[in-house]
CSV table of C-alpha atoms in Angstrom, one decimal:
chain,number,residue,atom,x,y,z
B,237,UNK,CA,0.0,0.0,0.0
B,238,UNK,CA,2.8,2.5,1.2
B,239,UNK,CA,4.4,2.0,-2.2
B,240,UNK,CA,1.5,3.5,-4.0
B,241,UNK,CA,1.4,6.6,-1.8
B,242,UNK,CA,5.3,7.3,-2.5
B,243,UNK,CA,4.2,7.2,-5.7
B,244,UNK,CA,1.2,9.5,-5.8
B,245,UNK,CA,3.3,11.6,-3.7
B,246,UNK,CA,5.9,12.0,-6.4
B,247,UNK,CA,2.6,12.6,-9.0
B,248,UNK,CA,1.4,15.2,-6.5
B,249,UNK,CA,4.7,17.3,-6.4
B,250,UNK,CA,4.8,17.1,-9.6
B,251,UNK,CA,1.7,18.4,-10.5
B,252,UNK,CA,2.3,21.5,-8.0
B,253,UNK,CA,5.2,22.1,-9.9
B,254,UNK,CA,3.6,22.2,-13.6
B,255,UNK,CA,0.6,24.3,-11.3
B,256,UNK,CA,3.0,26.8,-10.6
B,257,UNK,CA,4.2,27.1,-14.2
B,258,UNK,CA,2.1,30.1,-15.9
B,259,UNK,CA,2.4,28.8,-19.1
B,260,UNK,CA,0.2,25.8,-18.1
B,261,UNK,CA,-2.5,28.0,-17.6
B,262,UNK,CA,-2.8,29.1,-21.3
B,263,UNK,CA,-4.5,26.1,-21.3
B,264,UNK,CA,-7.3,25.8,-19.7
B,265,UNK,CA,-8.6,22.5,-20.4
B,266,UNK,CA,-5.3,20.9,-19.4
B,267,UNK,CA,-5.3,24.0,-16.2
B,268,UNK,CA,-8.8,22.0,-15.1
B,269,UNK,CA,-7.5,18.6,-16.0
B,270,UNK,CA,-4.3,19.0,-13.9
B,271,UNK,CA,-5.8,20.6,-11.0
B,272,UNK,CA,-8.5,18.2,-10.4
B,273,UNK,CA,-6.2,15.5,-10.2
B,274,UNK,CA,-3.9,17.7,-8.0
B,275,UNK,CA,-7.1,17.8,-5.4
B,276,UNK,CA,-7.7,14.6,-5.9
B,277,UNK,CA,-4.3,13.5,-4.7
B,278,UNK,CA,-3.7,16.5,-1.8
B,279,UNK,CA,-5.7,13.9,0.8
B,280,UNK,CA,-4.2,11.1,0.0
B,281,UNK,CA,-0.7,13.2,0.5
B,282,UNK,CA,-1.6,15.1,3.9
B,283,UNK,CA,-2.7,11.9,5.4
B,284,UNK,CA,0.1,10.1,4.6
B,285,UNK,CA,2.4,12.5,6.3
B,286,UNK,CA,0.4,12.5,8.9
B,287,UNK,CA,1.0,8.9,9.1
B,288,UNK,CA,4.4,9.3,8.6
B,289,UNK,CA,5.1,11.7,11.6
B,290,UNK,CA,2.9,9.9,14.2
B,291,UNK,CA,5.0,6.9,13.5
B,292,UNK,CA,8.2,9.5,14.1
B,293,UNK,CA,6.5,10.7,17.3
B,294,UNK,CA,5.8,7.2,18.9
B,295,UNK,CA,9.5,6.1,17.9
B,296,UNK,CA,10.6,10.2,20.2
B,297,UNK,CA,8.4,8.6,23.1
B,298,UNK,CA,9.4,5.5,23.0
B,299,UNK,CA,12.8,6.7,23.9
B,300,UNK,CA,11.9,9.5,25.9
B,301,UNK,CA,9.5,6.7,28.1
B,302,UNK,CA,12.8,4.8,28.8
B,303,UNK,CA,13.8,8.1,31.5
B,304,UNK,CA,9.5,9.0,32.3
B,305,UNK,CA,7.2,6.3,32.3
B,306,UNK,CA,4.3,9.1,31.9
B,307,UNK,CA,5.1,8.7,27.9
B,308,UNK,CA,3.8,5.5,27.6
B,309,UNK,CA,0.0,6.5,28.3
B,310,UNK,CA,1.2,8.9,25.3
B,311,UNK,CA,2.9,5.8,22.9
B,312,UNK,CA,-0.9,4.3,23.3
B,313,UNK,CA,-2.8,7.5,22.2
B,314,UNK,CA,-0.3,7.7,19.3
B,315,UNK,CA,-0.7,4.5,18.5
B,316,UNK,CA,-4.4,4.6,17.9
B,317,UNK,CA,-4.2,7.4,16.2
B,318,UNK,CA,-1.6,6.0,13.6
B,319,UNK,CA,-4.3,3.0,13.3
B,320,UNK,CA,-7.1,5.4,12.8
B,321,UNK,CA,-5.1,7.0,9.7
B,322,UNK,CA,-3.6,3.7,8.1
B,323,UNK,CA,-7.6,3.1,8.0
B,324,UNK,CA,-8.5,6.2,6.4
B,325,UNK,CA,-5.1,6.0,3.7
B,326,UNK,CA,-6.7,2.2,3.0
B,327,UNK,CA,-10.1,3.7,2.1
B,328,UNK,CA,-8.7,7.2,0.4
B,329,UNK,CA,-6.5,4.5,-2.1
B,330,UNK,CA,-9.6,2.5,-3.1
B,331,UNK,CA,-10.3,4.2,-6.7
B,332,UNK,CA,-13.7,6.2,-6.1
B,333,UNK,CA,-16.5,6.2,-8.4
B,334,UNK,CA,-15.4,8.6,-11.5
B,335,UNK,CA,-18.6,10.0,-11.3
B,336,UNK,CA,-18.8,11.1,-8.1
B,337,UNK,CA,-17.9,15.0,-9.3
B,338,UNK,CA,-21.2,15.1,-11.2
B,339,UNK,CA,-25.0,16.9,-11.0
B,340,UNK,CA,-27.8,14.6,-11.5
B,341,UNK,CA,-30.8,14.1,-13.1
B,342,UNK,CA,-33.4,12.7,-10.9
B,343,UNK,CA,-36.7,11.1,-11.4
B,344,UNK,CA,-39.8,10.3,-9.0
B,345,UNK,CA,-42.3,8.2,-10.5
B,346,UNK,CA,-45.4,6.8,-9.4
B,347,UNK,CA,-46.1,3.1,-9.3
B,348,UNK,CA,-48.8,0.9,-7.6
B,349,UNK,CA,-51.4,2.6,-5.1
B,350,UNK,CA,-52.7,5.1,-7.6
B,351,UNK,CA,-53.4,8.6,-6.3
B,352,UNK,CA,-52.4,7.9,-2.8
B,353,UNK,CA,-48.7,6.8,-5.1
B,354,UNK,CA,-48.8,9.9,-6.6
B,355,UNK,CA,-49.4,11.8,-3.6
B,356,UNK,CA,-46.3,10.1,-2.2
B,357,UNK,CA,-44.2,10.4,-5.1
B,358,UNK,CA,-44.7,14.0,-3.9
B,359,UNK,CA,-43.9,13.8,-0.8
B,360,UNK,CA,-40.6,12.1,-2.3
B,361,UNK,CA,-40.1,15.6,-4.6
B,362,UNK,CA,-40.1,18.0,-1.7
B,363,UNK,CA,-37.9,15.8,0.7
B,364,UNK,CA,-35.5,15.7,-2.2
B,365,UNK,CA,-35.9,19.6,-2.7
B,366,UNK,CA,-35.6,20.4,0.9
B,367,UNK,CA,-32.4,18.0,1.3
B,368,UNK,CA,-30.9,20.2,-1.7
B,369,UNK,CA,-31.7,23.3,-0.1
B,370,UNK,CA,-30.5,22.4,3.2
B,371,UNK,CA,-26.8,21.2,1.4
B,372,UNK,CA,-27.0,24.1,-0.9
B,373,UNK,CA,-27.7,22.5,-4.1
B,374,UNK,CA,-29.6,24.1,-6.5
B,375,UNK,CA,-32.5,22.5,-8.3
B,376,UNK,CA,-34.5,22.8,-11.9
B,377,UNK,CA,-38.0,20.6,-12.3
B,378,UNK,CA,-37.2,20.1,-15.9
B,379,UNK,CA,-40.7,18.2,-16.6
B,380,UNK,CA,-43.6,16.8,-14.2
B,381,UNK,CA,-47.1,15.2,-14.8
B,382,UNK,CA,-49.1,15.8,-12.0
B,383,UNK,CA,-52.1,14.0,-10.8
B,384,UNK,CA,-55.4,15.2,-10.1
B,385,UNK,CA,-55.2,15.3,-6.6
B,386,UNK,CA,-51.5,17.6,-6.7
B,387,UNK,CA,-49.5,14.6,-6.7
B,388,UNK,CA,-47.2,13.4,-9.4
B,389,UNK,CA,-47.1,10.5,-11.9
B,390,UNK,CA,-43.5,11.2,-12.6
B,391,UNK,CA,-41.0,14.3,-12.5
B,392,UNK,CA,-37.7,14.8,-13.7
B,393,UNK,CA,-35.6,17.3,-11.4
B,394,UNK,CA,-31.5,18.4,-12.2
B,395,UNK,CA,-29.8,18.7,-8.9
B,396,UNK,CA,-26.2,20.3,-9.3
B,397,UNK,CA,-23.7,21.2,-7.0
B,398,UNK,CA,-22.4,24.3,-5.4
B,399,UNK,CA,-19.4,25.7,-6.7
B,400,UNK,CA,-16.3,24.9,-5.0
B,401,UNK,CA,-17.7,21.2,-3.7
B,402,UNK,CA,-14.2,19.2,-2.6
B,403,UNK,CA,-13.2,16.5,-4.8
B,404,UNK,CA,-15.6,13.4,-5.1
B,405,UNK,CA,-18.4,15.3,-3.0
B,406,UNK,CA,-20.8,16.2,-6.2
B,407,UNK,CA,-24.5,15.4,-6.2
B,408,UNK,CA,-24.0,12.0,-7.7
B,409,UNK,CA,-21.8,11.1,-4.9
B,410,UNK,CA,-25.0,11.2,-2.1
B,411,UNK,CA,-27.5,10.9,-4.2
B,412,UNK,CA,-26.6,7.5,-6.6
B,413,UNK,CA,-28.0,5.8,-3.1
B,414,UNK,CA,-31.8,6.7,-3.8
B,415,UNK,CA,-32.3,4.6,-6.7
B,416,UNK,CA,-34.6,2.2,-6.3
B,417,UNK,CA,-38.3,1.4,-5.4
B,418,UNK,CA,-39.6,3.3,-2.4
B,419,UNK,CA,-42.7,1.8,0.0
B,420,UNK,CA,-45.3,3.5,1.6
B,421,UNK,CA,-47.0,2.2,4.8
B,422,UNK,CA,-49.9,5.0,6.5
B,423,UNK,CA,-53.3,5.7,5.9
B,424,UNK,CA,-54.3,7.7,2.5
B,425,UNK,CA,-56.2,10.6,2.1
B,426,UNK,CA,-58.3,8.9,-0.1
B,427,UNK,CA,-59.3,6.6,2.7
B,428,UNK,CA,-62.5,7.0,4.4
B,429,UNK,CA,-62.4,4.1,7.0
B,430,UNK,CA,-59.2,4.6,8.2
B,431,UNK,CA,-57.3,1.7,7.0
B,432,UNK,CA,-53.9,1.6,6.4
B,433,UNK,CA,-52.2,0.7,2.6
B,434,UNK,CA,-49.2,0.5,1.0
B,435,UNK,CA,-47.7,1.8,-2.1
B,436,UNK,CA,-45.1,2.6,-3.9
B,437,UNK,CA,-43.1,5.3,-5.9
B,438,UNK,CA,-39.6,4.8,-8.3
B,439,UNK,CA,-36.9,6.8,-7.8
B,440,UNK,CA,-33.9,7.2,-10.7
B,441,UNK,CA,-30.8,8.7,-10.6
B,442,UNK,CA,-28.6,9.4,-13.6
B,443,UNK,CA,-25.5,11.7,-13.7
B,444,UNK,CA,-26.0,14.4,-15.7
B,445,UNK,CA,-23.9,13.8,-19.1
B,446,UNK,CA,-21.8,16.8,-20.7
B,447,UNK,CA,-22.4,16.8,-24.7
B,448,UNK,CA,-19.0,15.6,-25.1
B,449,UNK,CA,-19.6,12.2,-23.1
B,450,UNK,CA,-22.1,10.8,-25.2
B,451,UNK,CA,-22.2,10.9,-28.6
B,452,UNK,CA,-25.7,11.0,-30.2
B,453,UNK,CA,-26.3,10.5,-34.0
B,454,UNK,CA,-29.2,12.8,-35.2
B,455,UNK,CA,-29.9,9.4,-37.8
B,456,UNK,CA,-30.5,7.7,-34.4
B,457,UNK,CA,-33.4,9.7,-33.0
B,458,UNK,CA,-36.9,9.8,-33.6
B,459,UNK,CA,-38.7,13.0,-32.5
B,460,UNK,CA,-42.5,13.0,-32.3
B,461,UNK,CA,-44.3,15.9,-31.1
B,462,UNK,CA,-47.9,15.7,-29.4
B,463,UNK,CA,-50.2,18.1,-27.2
B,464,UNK,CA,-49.4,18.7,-23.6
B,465,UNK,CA,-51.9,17.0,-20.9
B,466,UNK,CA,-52.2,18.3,-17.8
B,467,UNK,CA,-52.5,21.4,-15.9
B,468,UNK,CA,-50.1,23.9,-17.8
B,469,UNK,CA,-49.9,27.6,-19.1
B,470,UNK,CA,-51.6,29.2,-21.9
B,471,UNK,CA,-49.6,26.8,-24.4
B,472,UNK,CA,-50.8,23.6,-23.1
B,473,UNK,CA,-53.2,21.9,-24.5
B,474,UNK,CA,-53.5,24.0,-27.1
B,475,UNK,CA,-50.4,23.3,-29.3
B,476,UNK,CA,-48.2,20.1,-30.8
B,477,UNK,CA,-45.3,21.5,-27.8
B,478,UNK,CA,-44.5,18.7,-26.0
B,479,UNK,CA,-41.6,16.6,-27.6
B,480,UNK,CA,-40.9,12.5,-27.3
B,481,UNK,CA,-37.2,11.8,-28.8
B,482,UNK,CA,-36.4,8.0,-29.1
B,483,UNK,CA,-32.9,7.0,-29.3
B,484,UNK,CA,-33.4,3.7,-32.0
B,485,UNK,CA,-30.6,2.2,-31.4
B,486,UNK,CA,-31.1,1.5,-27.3
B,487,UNK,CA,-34.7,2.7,-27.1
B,488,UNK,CA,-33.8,4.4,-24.5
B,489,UNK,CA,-36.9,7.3,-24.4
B,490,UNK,CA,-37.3,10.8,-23.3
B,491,UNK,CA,-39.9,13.1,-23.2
B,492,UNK,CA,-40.9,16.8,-22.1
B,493,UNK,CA,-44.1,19.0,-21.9
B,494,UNK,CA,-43.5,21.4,-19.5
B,495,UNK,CA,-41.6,24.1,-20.8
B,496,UNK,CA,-43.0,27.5,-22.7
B,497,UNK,CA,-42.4,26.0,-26.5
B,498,UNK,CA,-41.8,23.0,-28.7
B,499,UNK,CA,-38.1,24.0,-28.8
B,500,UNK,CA,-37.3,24.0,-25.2
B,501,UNK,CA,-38.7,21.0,-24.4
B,502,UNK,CA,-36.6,19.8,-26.9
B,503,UNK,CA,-33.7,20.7,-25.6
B,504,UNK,CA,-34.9,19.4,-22.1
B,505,UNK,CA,-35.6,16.3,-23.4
B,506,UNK,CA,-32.5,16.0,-25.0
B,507,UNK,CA,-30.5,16.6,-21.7
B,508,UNK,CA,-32.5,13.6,-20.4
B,509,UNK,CA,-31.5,11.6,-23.0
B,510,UNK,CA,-28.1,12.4,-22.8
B,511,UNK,CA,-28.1,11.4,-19.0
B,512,UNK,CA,-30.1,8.0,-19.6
B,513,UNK,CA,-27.9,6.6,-22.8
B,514,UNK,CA,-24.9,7.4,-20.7
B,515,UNK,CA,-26.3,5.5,-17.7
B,516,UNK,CA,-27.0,2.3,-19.6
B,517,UNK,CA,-23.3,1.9,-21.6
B,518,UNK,CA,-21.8,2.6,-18.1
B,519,UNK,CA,-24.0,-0.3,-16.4
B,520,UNK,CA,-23.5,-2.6,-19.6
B,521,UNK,CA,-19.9,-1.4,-19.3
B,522,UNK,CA,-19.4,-2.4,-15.5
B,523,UNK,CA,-21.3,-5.8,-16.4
B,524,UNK,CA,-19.2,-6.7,-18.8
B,525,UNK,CA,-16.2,-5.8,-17.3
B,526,UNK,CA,-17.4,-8.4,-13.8
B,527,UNK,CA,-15.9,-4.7,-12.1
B,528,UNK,CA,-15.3,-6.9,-8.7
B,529,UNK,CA,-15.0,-3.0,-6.8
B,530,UNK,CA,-19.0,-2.4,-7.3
B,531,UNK,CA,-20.6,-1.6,-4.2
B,532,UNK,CA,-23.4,-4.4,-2.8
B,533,UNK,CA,-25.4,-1.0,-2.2
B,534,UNK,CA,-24.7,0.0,-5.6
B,535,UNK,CA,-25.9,-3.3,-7.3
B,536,UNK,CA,-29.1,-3.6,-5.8
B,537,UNK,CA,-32.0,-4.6,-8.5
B,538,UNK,CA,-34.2,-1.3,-8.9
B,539,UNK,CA,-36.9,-3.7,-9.0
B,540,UNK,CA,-36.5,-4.2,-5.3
B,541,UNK,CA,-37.5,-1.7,-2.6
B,542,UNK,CA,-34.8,-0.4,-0.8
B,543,UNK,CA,-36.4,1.6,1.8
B,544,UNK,CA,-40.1,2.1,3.7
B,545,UNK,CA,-41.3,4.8,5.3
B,546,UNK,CA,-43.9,4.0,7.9
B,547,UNK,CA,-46.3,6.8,8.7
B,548,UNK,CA,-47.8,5.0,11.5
B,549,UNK,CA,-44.6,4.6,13.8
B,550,UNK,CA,-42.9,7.5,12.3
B,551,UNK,CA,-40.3,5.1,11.0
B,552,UNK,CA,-38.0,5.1,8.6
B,553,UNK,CA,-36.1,1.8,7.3
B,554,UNK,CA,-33.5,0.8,4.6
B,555,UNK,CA,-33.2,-2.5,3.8
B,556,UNK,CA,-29.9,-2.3,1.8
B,557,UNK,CA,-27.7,-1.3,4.8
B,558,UNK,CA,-29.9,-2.2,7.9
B,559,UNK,CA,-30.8,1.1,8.7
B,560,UNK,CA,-33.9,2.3,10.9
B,561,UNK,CA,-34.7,5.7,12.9
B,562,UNK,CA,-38.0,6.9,14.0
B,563,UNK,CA,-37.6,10.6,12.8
B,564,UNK,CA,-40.1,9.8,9.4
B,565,UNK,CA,-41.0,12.9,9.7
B,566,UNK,CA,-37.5,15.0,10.0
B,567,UNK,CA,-36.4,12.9,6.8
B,568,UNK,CA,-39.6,13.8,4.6
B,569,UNK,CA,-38.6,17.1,5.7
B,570,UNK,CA,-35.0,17.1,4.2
B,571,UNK,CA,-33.0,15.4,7.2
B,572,UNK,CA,-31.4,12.7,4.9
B,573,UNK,CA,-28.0,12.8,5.9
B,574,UNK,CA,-27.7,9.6,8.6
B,575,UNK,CA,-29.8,7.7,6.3
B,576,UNK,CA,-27.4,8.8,2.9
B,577,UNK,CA,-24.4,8.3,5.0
B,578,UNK,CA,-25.4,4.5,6.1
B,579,UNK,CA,-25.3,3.4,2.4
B,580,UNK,CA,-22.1,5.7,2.4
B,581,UNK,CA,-20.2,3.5,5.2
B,582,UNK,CA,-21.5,0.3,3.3
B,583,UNK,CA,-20.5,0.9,0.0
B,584,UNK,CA,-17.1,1.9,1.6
B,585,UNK,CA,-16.7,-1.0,3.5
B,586,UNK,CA,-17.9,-3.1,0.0
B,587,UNK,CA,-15.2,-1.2,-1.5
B,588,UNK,CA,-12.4,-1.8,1.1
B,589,UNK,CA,-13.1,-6.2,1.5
B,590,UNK,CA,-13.2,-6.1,-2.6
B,591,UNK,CA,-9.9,-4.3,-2.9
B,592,UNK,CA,-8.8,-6.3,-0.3
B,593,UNK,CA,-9.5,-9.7,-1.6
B,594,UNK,CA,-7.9,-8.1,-5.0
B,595,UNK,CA,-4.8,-7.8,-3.4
């Protein structure tokens, strides 16, 4: 392992040198390029010497124990804490998820249970919205279709990132968790005798894909256009607007109604597109490739649920990571953090007993 970091150490000088250098700035591509990996590195290099001089300063007690025994209550704190950083060097060399820089595109959708679905697929929307708020990310509903009772049948939302977010700490990092089928457990407001259902809403989550990612053949679209349903502006219902594109060669589908004209929902629908093709090469890409470093959390079938939210007991449970806290409604209300961070630790510790059985 400490061969590795000598050597990222030595990439890591180097890049502060070239850094330095002016004339790499007339670049800025390769300016961007260099200094990402430059903060990508720096943690890896300031733990290591931090490593490095703990195990200096337990070899200065050791010696100075030999005349004051009151240095060997010190030898034990240092100790623990050079075990505490070799942990954290282990986990900081484990290659990350390349797209853990990136915004998102995220979809609710309702499944089974009808309105009272909907309704929760809602709910769903504004816990998402107030989570972003509360983490300063800034958020876009780039289409919706609500229901009649001011729920919604699906809605697509970009989430990005605040500028200046540290290296691997986009969107995508906390949010790739949410993927998956979400269950309901309380009584609807459609239910008269009190009786208590459950139902379910999807969640996706695609990073968002720059136009240079994924390359898109105008030959390989379709584009229909159709009139808007729903509750709208003066341009719904009235005019062919909304736009379907259909990418032939994957089938991959994406459609928008909501925006002011035919050509901005084109656009809109395009950006899902983009998002959705990307998605599926990257998934047929880690299949194929058997990549042994993907994270159990990670793998999880979207067809399963991975989470229930019990109105009743005002509990909240994930059944990926084991997970349970009876603050239902805190969570709804944007207080996602413990339960994120759970599926964080696991797909760490995944990460850490793959690499390790790797070698």
């Amino acid at each position: 392992m400490f061969e590795a970091v000598e050597e990222l150490l030595s990439e890591h000088a180097v890049l502060e040198e070239r850094l330095a250098d002016p004339a790499v700035h007339a670049d800025q591509g390769e300016a961007r390029r260099l200094s990402k990996r430059y903060a990508e590195l720096t943690p890896i290099t300031a733990t290591y010497r931090q490593w490095r001089q703990t195990g200096e300063d337990i070899e200065t007690a050791r010696e100075l124990a030999d005349d004051d025994p009151d240095f060997y209550a010190e030898i034990k704190q240092l100790e623990q804490r050079r075990e505490e950083l070799t942990e954290e060097l282990r986990l900081l060399l484990v290659p990350r998820d390349p797209n853990d820089d990136k915004d998102v595109l995220l979809e609710v959708k309702a499944g089974e249970g009808g309105e009272e679905s909907a309704l929760f697929a809602g709910d769903l929307l504004r816990m998402y919205l107030r989570y972003a708020e509360k983490v300063g990310w800034k958020t876009e509903i780039i289409d919706s279709n609500e229901s009649d009772l001011g729920g919604y049948k699906d809605v697509q939302v970009a989430v990005k990132a605040r500028a200046g977010a540290e290296p691997g700490q986009g969107v995508w990092a906390r949010l790739k968790y949410e993927g998956g089928v979400h269950r309901v457990q309380r009584v609807p407001a459609t239910e008269s005798q009190g009786r208590i259902h459950t139902s379910a809403a999807g969640v996706l989550v695609t990073p968002e894909a720059e136009d240079v990612e994924v390359e898109i053949n105008a030959n390989d679209l379709r584009i229909d256009v159709y009139r808007s349903s729903g509750p709208g502006g003066q341009s719904v219902n009235t005019t062919d607007s909304a736009v379907r594109i259909t990418h032939l060669p994957t089938g991959i589908v994406a459609s928008c109604q909501n925006q002011k004209s035919q050509l901005q929902n084109k656009e809109a629908a395009m950006r899902i597109l983009r998002s959705r093709v990307l998605a599926a090469a990257q998934e047929e890409a880690d299949q194929e490739a058997s990549d042994a470093r993907r994270s159990q959390v990670r793998t999880v079938d979207r067809s399963e649920r991975i989470r229930t939210y019990n109105f009743p007991e005002n509990r909240i449970s994930d059944h990926r990571t084991g997970f349970k806290a009876y603050n239902l409604d805190q969570v709804l209300g944007g207080e996602l953090d413990a339960l994120i961070q759970s599926a964080v630790d696991a797909d760490a510790a995944a990460r850490l007993e793959a690499a390790a059985q790797n070698g």
